[in-house]
Amino acid sequence: MTEVNELVDLLEEAFAKERQVVTLQTGAVYHISRPIVISRDVHIVACDGGKEPPLIYGDCHSLLVVGNHAKLRVTGLALVHTQQAPAKKDLGAVFLARARGRVELENCQLTSFNAYGVWAIQQSNVFVSNCLIFETGRSSFVCFGKASLHVDSSVITHSAVHAVCARGTCNIRISNCTITHSQTRAIFTYATSKLHLSNSTITQTMSADHVAIEIGAKCQQNIQNCQITQNAGCGIKLLCSAQDLGQSTEAKQSFLLANNTFFENNGLDVVVVETQTSDCETIDFESESGKALWQFDADQKGWLPYEPWLCEIIEHAYKNDRQTKLALPKPFDHYIVDFMRREQTNKYSQVPRMIRRLVISDSK
């Protein structure tokens, strides 16, 4: 077994000699006890001719972390992330791409027992081709912020939550893939993410309470030439605002979808749902009337309110101090609220969440 130091030494030697290629011997096993941070361009590749791919495994937060404009290319490796059942806020991944980092995976196999396969945040870019992503303990691909994900000619199977989950203004492109046996959804996009899905098979999602593909109300999507089959729930769910539903459901469906095949799904092939407004009216941040309620986007739980005392602090900072950013007090001091971007960001994970200000009319 090769320890993490030797793998780090190989990378440092390559950088010192201005080499951008590190070759790992087939059948070699590398154990990682702490994340390896990639800060320069490098290509880690398996030596030709062997039957067993090199294996990198470990139980640290993430195996390989890429950022600061660095590019990591990985070819022909097997990667196993064994992080032990962390709390959700501590979840890691096989690959964590952040800042403007770039990850390229080719002919790889990867899994994470209890966390994510690939986690892309901020303005990072991930490109995946001819890979097998299997049996992840959470979602296989998670994209936040302005991350970009391109997956081609790959298989994503047995994801414990979603195969692909995108939030923020992410750009997701999936082509020529098979996504199968996702526990909750195959694909889930919300906030203002973009999805382009083509020539792929989405099959055998396992939750009858969820659709195979769910598209948020402000997301853009293009789904063409796909087979959506044998899923435990409905095929596709489109959340649309009343303004978006100005045309008929049939026209809306034909505009969003083209040349897809549906069969043996346990429910409707396509469901179009108009999003409903709550008892509170969403007001522009400049509104002064009524009592303000601050909320954050809590993924599948929807919009959740901050605690009343915290709402008062946020509202005071926004309305009276006119701050652009606010560091929340304990026990929420790991969050920064950005009023200009309308986001709450975790200082440690750098994961952003959308926030909104609702105003309850005084007349109600």
PDB file of N, CA and C in Angstrom, residues 35 65 79 81 122-123 126 130 152 160 162 184 187 199 275 289 300 304 312 362:
ATOM      1  N   PRO A  35      -6.906  15.464   2.565  1.00  0.00           N
ATOM      2  CA  PRO A  35      -7.143  15.871   1.180  1.00  0.00           C
ATOM      3  C   PRO A  35      -5.851  16.325   0.488  1.00  0.00           C
ATOM      4  N   VAL A  65      -8.831  18.032  -4.041  1.00  0.00           N
ATOM      5  CA  VAL A  65      -9.444  19.355  -4.017  1.00  0.00           C
ATOM      6  C   VAL A  65      -8.743  20.217  -5.059  1.00  0.00           C
ATOM      7  N   LEU A  79     -11.340   5.364  -7.796  1.00  0.00           N
ATOM      8  CA  LEU A  79     -11.278   6.210  -6.600  1.00  0.00           C
ATOM      9  C   LEU A  79     -12.432   5.859  -5.670  1.00  0.00           C
ATOM     10  N   HIS A  81     -14.097   6.809  -1.895  1.00  0.00           N
ATOM     11  CA  HIS A  81     -14.151   7.752  -0.772  1.00  0.00           C
ATOM     12  C   HIS A  81     -14.902   7.082   0.364  1.00  0.00           C
ATOM     13  N   GLN A 122     -18.846  27.382  -6.591  1.00  0.00           N
ATOM     14  CA  GLN A 122     -18.341  28.668  -7.092  1.00  0.00           C
ATOM     15  C   GLN A 122     -18.327  28.655  -8.624  1.00  0.00           C
ATOM     16  N   GLN A 123     -17.214  28.936  -9.276  1.00  0.00           N
ATOM     17  CA  GLN A 123     -17.168  29.001 -10.734  1.00  0.00           C
ATOM     18  C   GLN A 123     -16.310  27.877 -11.320  1.00  0.00           C
ATOM     19  N   VAL A 126     -16.358  21.036 -14.388  1.00  0.00           N
ATOM     20  CA  VAL A 126     -16.103  19.597 -14.326  1.00  0.00           C
ATOM     21  C   VAL A 126     -16.515  18.964 -15.647  1.00  0.00           C
ATOM     22  N   ASN A 130     -16.833   8.829 -20.335  1.00  0.00           N
ATOM     23  CA  ASN A 130     -16.579   7.384 -20.270  1.00  0.00           C
ATOM     24  C   ASN A 130     -16.239   6.928 -18.849  1.00  0.00           C
ATOM     25  N   ASP A 152     -20.487  13.076 -20.368  1.00  0.00           N
ATOM     26  CA  ASP A 152     -20.726  12.451 -21.659  1.00  0.00           C
ATOM     27  C   ASP A 152     -20.362  10.966 -21.604  1.00  0.00           C
ATOM     28  N   ALA A 160     -27.595   7.444  -3.813  1.00  0.00           N
ATOM     29  CA  ALA A 160     -28.474   7.333  -2.652  1.00  0.00           C
ATOM     30  C   ALA A 160     -29.477   8.482  -2.564  1.00  0.00           C
ATOM     31  N   HIS A 162     -29.751  11.911  -5.360  1.00  0.00           N
ATOM     32  CA  HIS A 162     -29.909  12.227  -6.783  1.00  0.00           C
ATOM     33  C   HIS A 162     -28.649  11.825  -7.549  1.00  0.00           C
ATOM     34  N   THR A 184     -33.784   8.865  -5.122  1.00  0.00           N
ATOM     35  CA  THR A 184     -34.818   9.894  -5.060  1.00  0.00           C
ATOM     36  C   THR A 184     -35.144  10.417  -6.455  1.00  0.00           C
ATOM     37  N   ILE A 187     -32.343  13.583 -11.817  1.00  0.00           N
ATOM     38  CA  ILE A 187     -31.840  14.941 -12.014  1.00  0.00           C
ATOM     39  C   ILE A 187     -32.771  15.909 -11.306  1.00  0.00           C
ATOM     40  N   ASN A 199     -29.873  12.526 -25.693  1.00  0.00           N
ATOM     41  CA  ASN A 199     -29.436  11.184 -26.089  1.00  0.00           C
ATOM     42  C   ASN A 199     -29.051  10.312 -24.889  1.00  0.00           C
ATOM     43  N   THR A 275     -46.335  27.123  -9.909  1.00  0.00           N
ATOM     44  CA  THR A 275     -45.914  27.439  -8.550  1.00  0.00           C
ATOM     45  C   THR A 275     -46.904  28.409  -7.927  1.00  0.00           C
ATOM     46  N   SER A 289     -42.737  48.719   3.365  1.00  0.00           N
ATOM     47  CA  SER A 289     -44.036  48.534   4.005  1.00  0.00           C
ATOM     48  C   SER A 289     -44.172  47.133   4.595  1.00  0.00           C
ATOM     49  N   GLN A 300     -34.723  20.494  -0.652  1.00  0.00           N
ATOM     50  CA  GLN A 300     -36.038  19.861  -0.804  1.00  0.00           C
ATOM     51  C   GLN A 300     -37.075  20.365   0.193  1.00  0.00           C
ATOM     52  N   LEU A 304     -37.271  28.154   4.115  1.00  0.00           N
ATOM     53  CA  LEU A 304     -37.464  28.088   5.560  1.00  0.00           C
ATOM     54  C   LEU A 304     -37.123  29.437   6.180  1.00  0.00           C
ATOM     55  N   GLU A 312     -34.766  39.725  12.967  1.00  0.00           N
ATOM     56  CA  GLU A 312     -34.664  41.115  13.418  1.00  0.00           C
ATOM     57  C   GLU A 312     -33.257  41.668  13.185  1.00  0.00           C
ATOM     58  N   ASP A 362     -49.383  45.000   6.236  1.00  0.00           N
ATOM     59  CA  ASP A 362     -49.990  45.422   7.502  1.00  0.00           C
ATOM     60  C   ASP A 362     -51.501  45.240   7.489  1.00  0.00           C
TER      61      ASP A 362
END
